[in-house]
Short mmCIF file of C-alpha atoms in Angstrom, two decimals:
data_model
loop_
_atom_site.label_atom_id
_atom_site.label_comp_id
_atom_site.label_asym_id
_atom_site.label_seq_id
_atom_site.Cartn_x
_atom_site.Cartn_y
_atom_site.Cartn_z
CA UNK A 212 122.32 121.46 122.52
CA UNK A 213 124.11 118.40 123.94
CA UNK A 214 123.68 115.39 121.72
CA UNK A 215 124.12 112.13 123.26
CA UNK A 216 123.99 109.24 121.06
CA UNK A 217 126.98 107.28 120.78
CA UNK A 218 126.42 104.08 118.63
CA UNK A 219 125.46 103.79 114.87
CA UNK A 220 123.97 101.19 113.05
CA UNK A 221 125.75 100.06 109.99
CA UNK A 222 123.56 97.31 109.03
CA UNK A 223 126.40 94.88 109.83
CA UNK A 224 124.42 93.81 112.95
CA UNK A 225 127.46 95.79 115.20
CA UNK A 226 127.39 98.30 116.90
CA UNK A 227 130.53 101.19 116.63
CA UNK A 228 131.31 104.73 117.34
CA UNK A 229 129.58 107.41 115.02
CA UNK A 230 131.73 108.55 112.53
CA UNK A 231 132.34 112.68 112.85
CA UNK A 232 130.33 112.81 109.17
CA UNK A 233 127.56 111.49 111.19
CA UNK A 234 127.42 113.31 114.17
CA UNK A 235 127.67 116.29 111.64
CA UNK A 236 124.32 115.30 110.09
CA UNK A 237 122.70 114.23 113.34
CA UNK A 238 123.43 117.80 114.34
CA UNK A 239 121.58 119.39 110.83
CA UNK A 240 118.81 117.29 111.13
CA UNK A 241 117.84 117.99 114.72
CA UNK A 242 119.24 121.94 114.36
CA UNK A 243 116.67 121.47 110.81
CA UNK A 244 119.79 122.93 108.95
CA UNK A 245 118.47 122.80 105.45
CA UNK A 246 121.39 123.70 104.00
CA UNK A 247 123.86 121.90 105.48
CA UNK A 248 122.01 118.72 105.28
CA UNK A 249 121.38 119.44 101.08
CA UNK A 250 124.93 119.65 101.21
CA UNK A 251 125.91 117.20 103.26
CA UNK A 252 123.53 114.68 101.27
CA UNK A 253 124.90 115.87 97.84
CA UNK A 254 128.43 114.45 98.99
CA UNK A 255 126.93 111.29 101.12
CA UNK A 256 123.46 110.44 99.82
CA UNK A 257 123.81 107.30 102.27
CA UNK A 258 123.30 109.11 105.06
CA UNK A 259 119.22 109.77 104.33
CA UNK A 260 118.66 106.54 105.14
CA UNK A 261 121.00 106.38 107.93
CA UNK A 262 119.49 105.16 111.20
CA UNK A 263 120.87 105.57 114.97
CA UNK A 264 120.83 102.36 116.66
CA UNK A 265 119.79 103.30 119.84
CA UNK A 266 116.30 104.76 118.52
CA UNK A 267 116.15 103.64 115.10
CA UNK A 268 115.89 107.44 114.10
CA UNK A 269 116.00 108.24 110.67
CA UNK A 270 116.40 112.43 109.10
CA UNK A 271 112.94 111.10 107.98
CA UNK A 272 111.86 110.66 111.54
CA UNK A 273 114.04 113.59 113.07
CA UNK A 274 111.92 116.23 110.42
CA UNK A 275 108.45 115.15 111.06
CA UNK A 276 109.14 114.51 114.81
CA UNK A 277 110.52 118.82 114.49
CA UNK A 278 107.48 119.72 112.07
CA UNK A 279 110.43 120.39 109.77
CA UNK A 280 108.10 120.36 106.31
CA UNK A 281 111.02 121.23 104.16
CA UNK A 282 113.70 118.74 105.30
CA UNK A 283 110.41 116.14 104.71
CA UNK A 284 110.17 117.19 100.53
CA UNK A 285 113.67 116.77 100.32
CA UNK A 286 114.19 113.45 102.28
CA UNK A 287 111.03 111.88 100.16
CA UNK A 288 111.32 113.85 97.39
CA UNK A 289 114.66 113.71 96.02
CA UNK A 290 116.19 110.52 97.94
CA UNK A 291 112.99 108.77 98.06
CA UNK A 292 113.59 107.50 101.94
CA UNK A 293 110.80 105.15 102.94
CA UNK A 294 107.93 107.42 104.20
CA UNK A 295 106.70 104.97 106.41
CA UNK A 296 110.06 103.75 108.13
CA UNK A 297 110.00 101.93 111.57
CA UNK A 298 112.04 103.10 114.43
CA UNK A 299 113.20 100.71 116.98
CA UNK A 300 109.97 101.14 118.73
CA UNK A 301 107.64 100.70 115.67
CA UNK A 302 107.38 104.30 115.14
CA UNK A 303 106.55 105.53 111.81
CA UNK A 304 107.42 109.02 111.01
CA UNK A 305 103.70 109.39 110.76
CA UNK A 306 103.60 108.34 114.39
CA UNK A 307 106.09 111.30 115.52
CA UNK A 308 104.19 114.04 114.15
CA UNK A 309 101.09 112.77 115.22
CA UNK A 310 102.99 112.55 118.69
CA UNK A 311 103.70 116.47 118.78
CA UNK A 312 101.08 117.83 116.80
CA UNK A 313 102.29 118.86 113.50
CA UNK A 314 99.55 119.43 112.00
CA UNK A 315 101.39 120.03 108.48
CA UNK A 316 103.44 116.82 108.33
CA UNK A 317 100.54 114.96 109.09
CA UNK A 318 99.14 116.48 105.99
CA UNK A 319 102.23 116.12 103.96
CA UNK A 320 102.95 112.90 104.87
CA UNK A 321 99.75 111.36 104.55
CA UNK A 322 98.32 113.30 101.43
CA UNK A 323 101.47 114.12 99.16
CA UNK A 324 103.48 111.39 100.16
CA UNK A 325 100.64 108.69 100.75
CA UNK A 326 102.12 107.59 104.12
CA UNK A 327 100.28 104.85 105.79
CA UNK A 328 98.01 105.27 108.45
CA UNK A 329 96.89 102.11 109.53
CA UNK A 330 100.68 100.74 110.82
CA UNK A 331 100.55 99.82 114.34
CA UNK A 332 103.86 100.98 116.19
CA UNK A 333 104.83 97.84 119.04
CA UNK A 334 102.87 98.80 121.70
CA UNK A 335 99.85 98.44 119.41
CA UNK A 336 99.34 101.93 118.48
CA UNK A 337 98.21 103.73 115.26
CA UNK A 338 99.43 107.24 115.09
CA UNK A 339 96.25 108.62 115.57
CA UNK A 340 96.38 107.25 119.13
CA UNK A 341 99.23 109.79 119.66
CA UNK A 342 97.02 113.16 118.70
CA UNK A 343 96.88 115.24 121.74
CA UNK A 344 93.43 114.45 123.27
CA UNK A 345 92.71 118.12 124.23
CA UNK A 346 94.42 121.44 123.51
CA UNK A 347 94.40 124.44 125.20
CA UNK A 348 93.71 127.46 123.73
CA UNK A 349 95.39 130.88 124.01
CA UNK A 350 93.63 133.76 122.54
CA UNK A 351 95.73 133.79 119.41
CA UNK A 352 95.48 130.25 118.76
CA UNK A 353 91.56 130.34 118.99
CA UNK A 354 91.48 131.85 115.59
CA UNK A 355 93.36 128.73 114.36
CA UNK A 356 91.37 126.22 115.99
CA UNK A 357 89.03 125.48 113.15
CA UNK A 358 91.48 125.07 111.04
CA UNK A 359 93.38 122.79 113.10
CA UNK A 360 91.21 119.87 113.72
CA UNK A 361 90.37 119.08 110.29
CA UNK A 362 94.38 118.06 109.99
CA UNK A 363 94.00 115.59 112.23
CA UNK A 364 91.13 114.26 111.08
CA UNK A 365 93.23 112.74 108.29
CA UNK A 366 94.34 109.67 110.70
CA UNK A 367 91.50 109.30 112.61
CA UNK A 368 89.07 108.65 109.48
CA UNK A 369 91.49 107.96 106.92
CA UNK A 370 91.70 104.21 105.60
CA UNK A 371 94.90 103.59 103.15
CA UNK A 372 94.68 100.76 101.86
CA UNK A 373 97.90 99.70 100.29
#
């Protein structure tokens, strides 16, 4: 996998080169490398909140945008990230599951972690604009279907009011 992003954003309103430390943790967030990114946050707890400038990507953003549930528990859990972070686009982490249909980060996020779901990204969206409209079924996934929906659900008739 060929990563190509190669400006940071160090809050300092510059733009610079990514540091080798965090290309290394770009590469265990999108590889969801659990253990190298426990590690790697044990030694830099900075980088959970670290964002790349030229998407506004957070590991926050990366794991529900990958479905990866367990990177998610650790990011909110133990570092206490913002669950409902913007990307450069207005994209809440909310949004990006939504967006590829992980059905449980949307219920992580939204009932563990109380992630809003009324935040509009800036085109005007709410993440439940970004559910696929229609799946299609294979045989094994018909099973599943029932259980599916009701996941979703959450944003479309969920109010938080916060």
């Amino acid at each position: 996998m060929v990563i190509t992003v190669p400006f940071l954003d160090d809050g300092s309103g510059s733009n610079s080169i990514m540091t080798q430390e965090q290309k290394d943790w770009l590469l265990a967030i999108v590889d969801c490398d659990q253990p190298k990114m426990t590690r790697m946050l044990n030694q830099h707890p900075e980088l959970a909140v670290w964002k790349t400038s030229i998407n506004g990507y957070t590991a926050l953003h990366y794991a529900a945008k990958y479905g990866d549930c367990a990177a998610i528990r650790l990011l909110l859990g133990n570092y206490h990230v913002q669950v409902d972070a913007q990307t450069c686009e207005g994209m809440t982490p909310l949004h990006l599951a939504a967006a590829n249909g992980n059905e449980d980060v949307i219920i992580l996020l939204t009932s563990v972690y109380k992630a809003r779901t009324d935040i509009r990204d800036f085109c005007g969206r709410l993440p439940s604009a970004y559910l696929p409209k229609e799946k299609h079924w294979t045989t094994e996934e018909q099973n599943c279907k029932s259980s599916i929906q009701p996941s979703f659900d959450i944003l479309t008739t969920s109010t938080n009011s916060r």
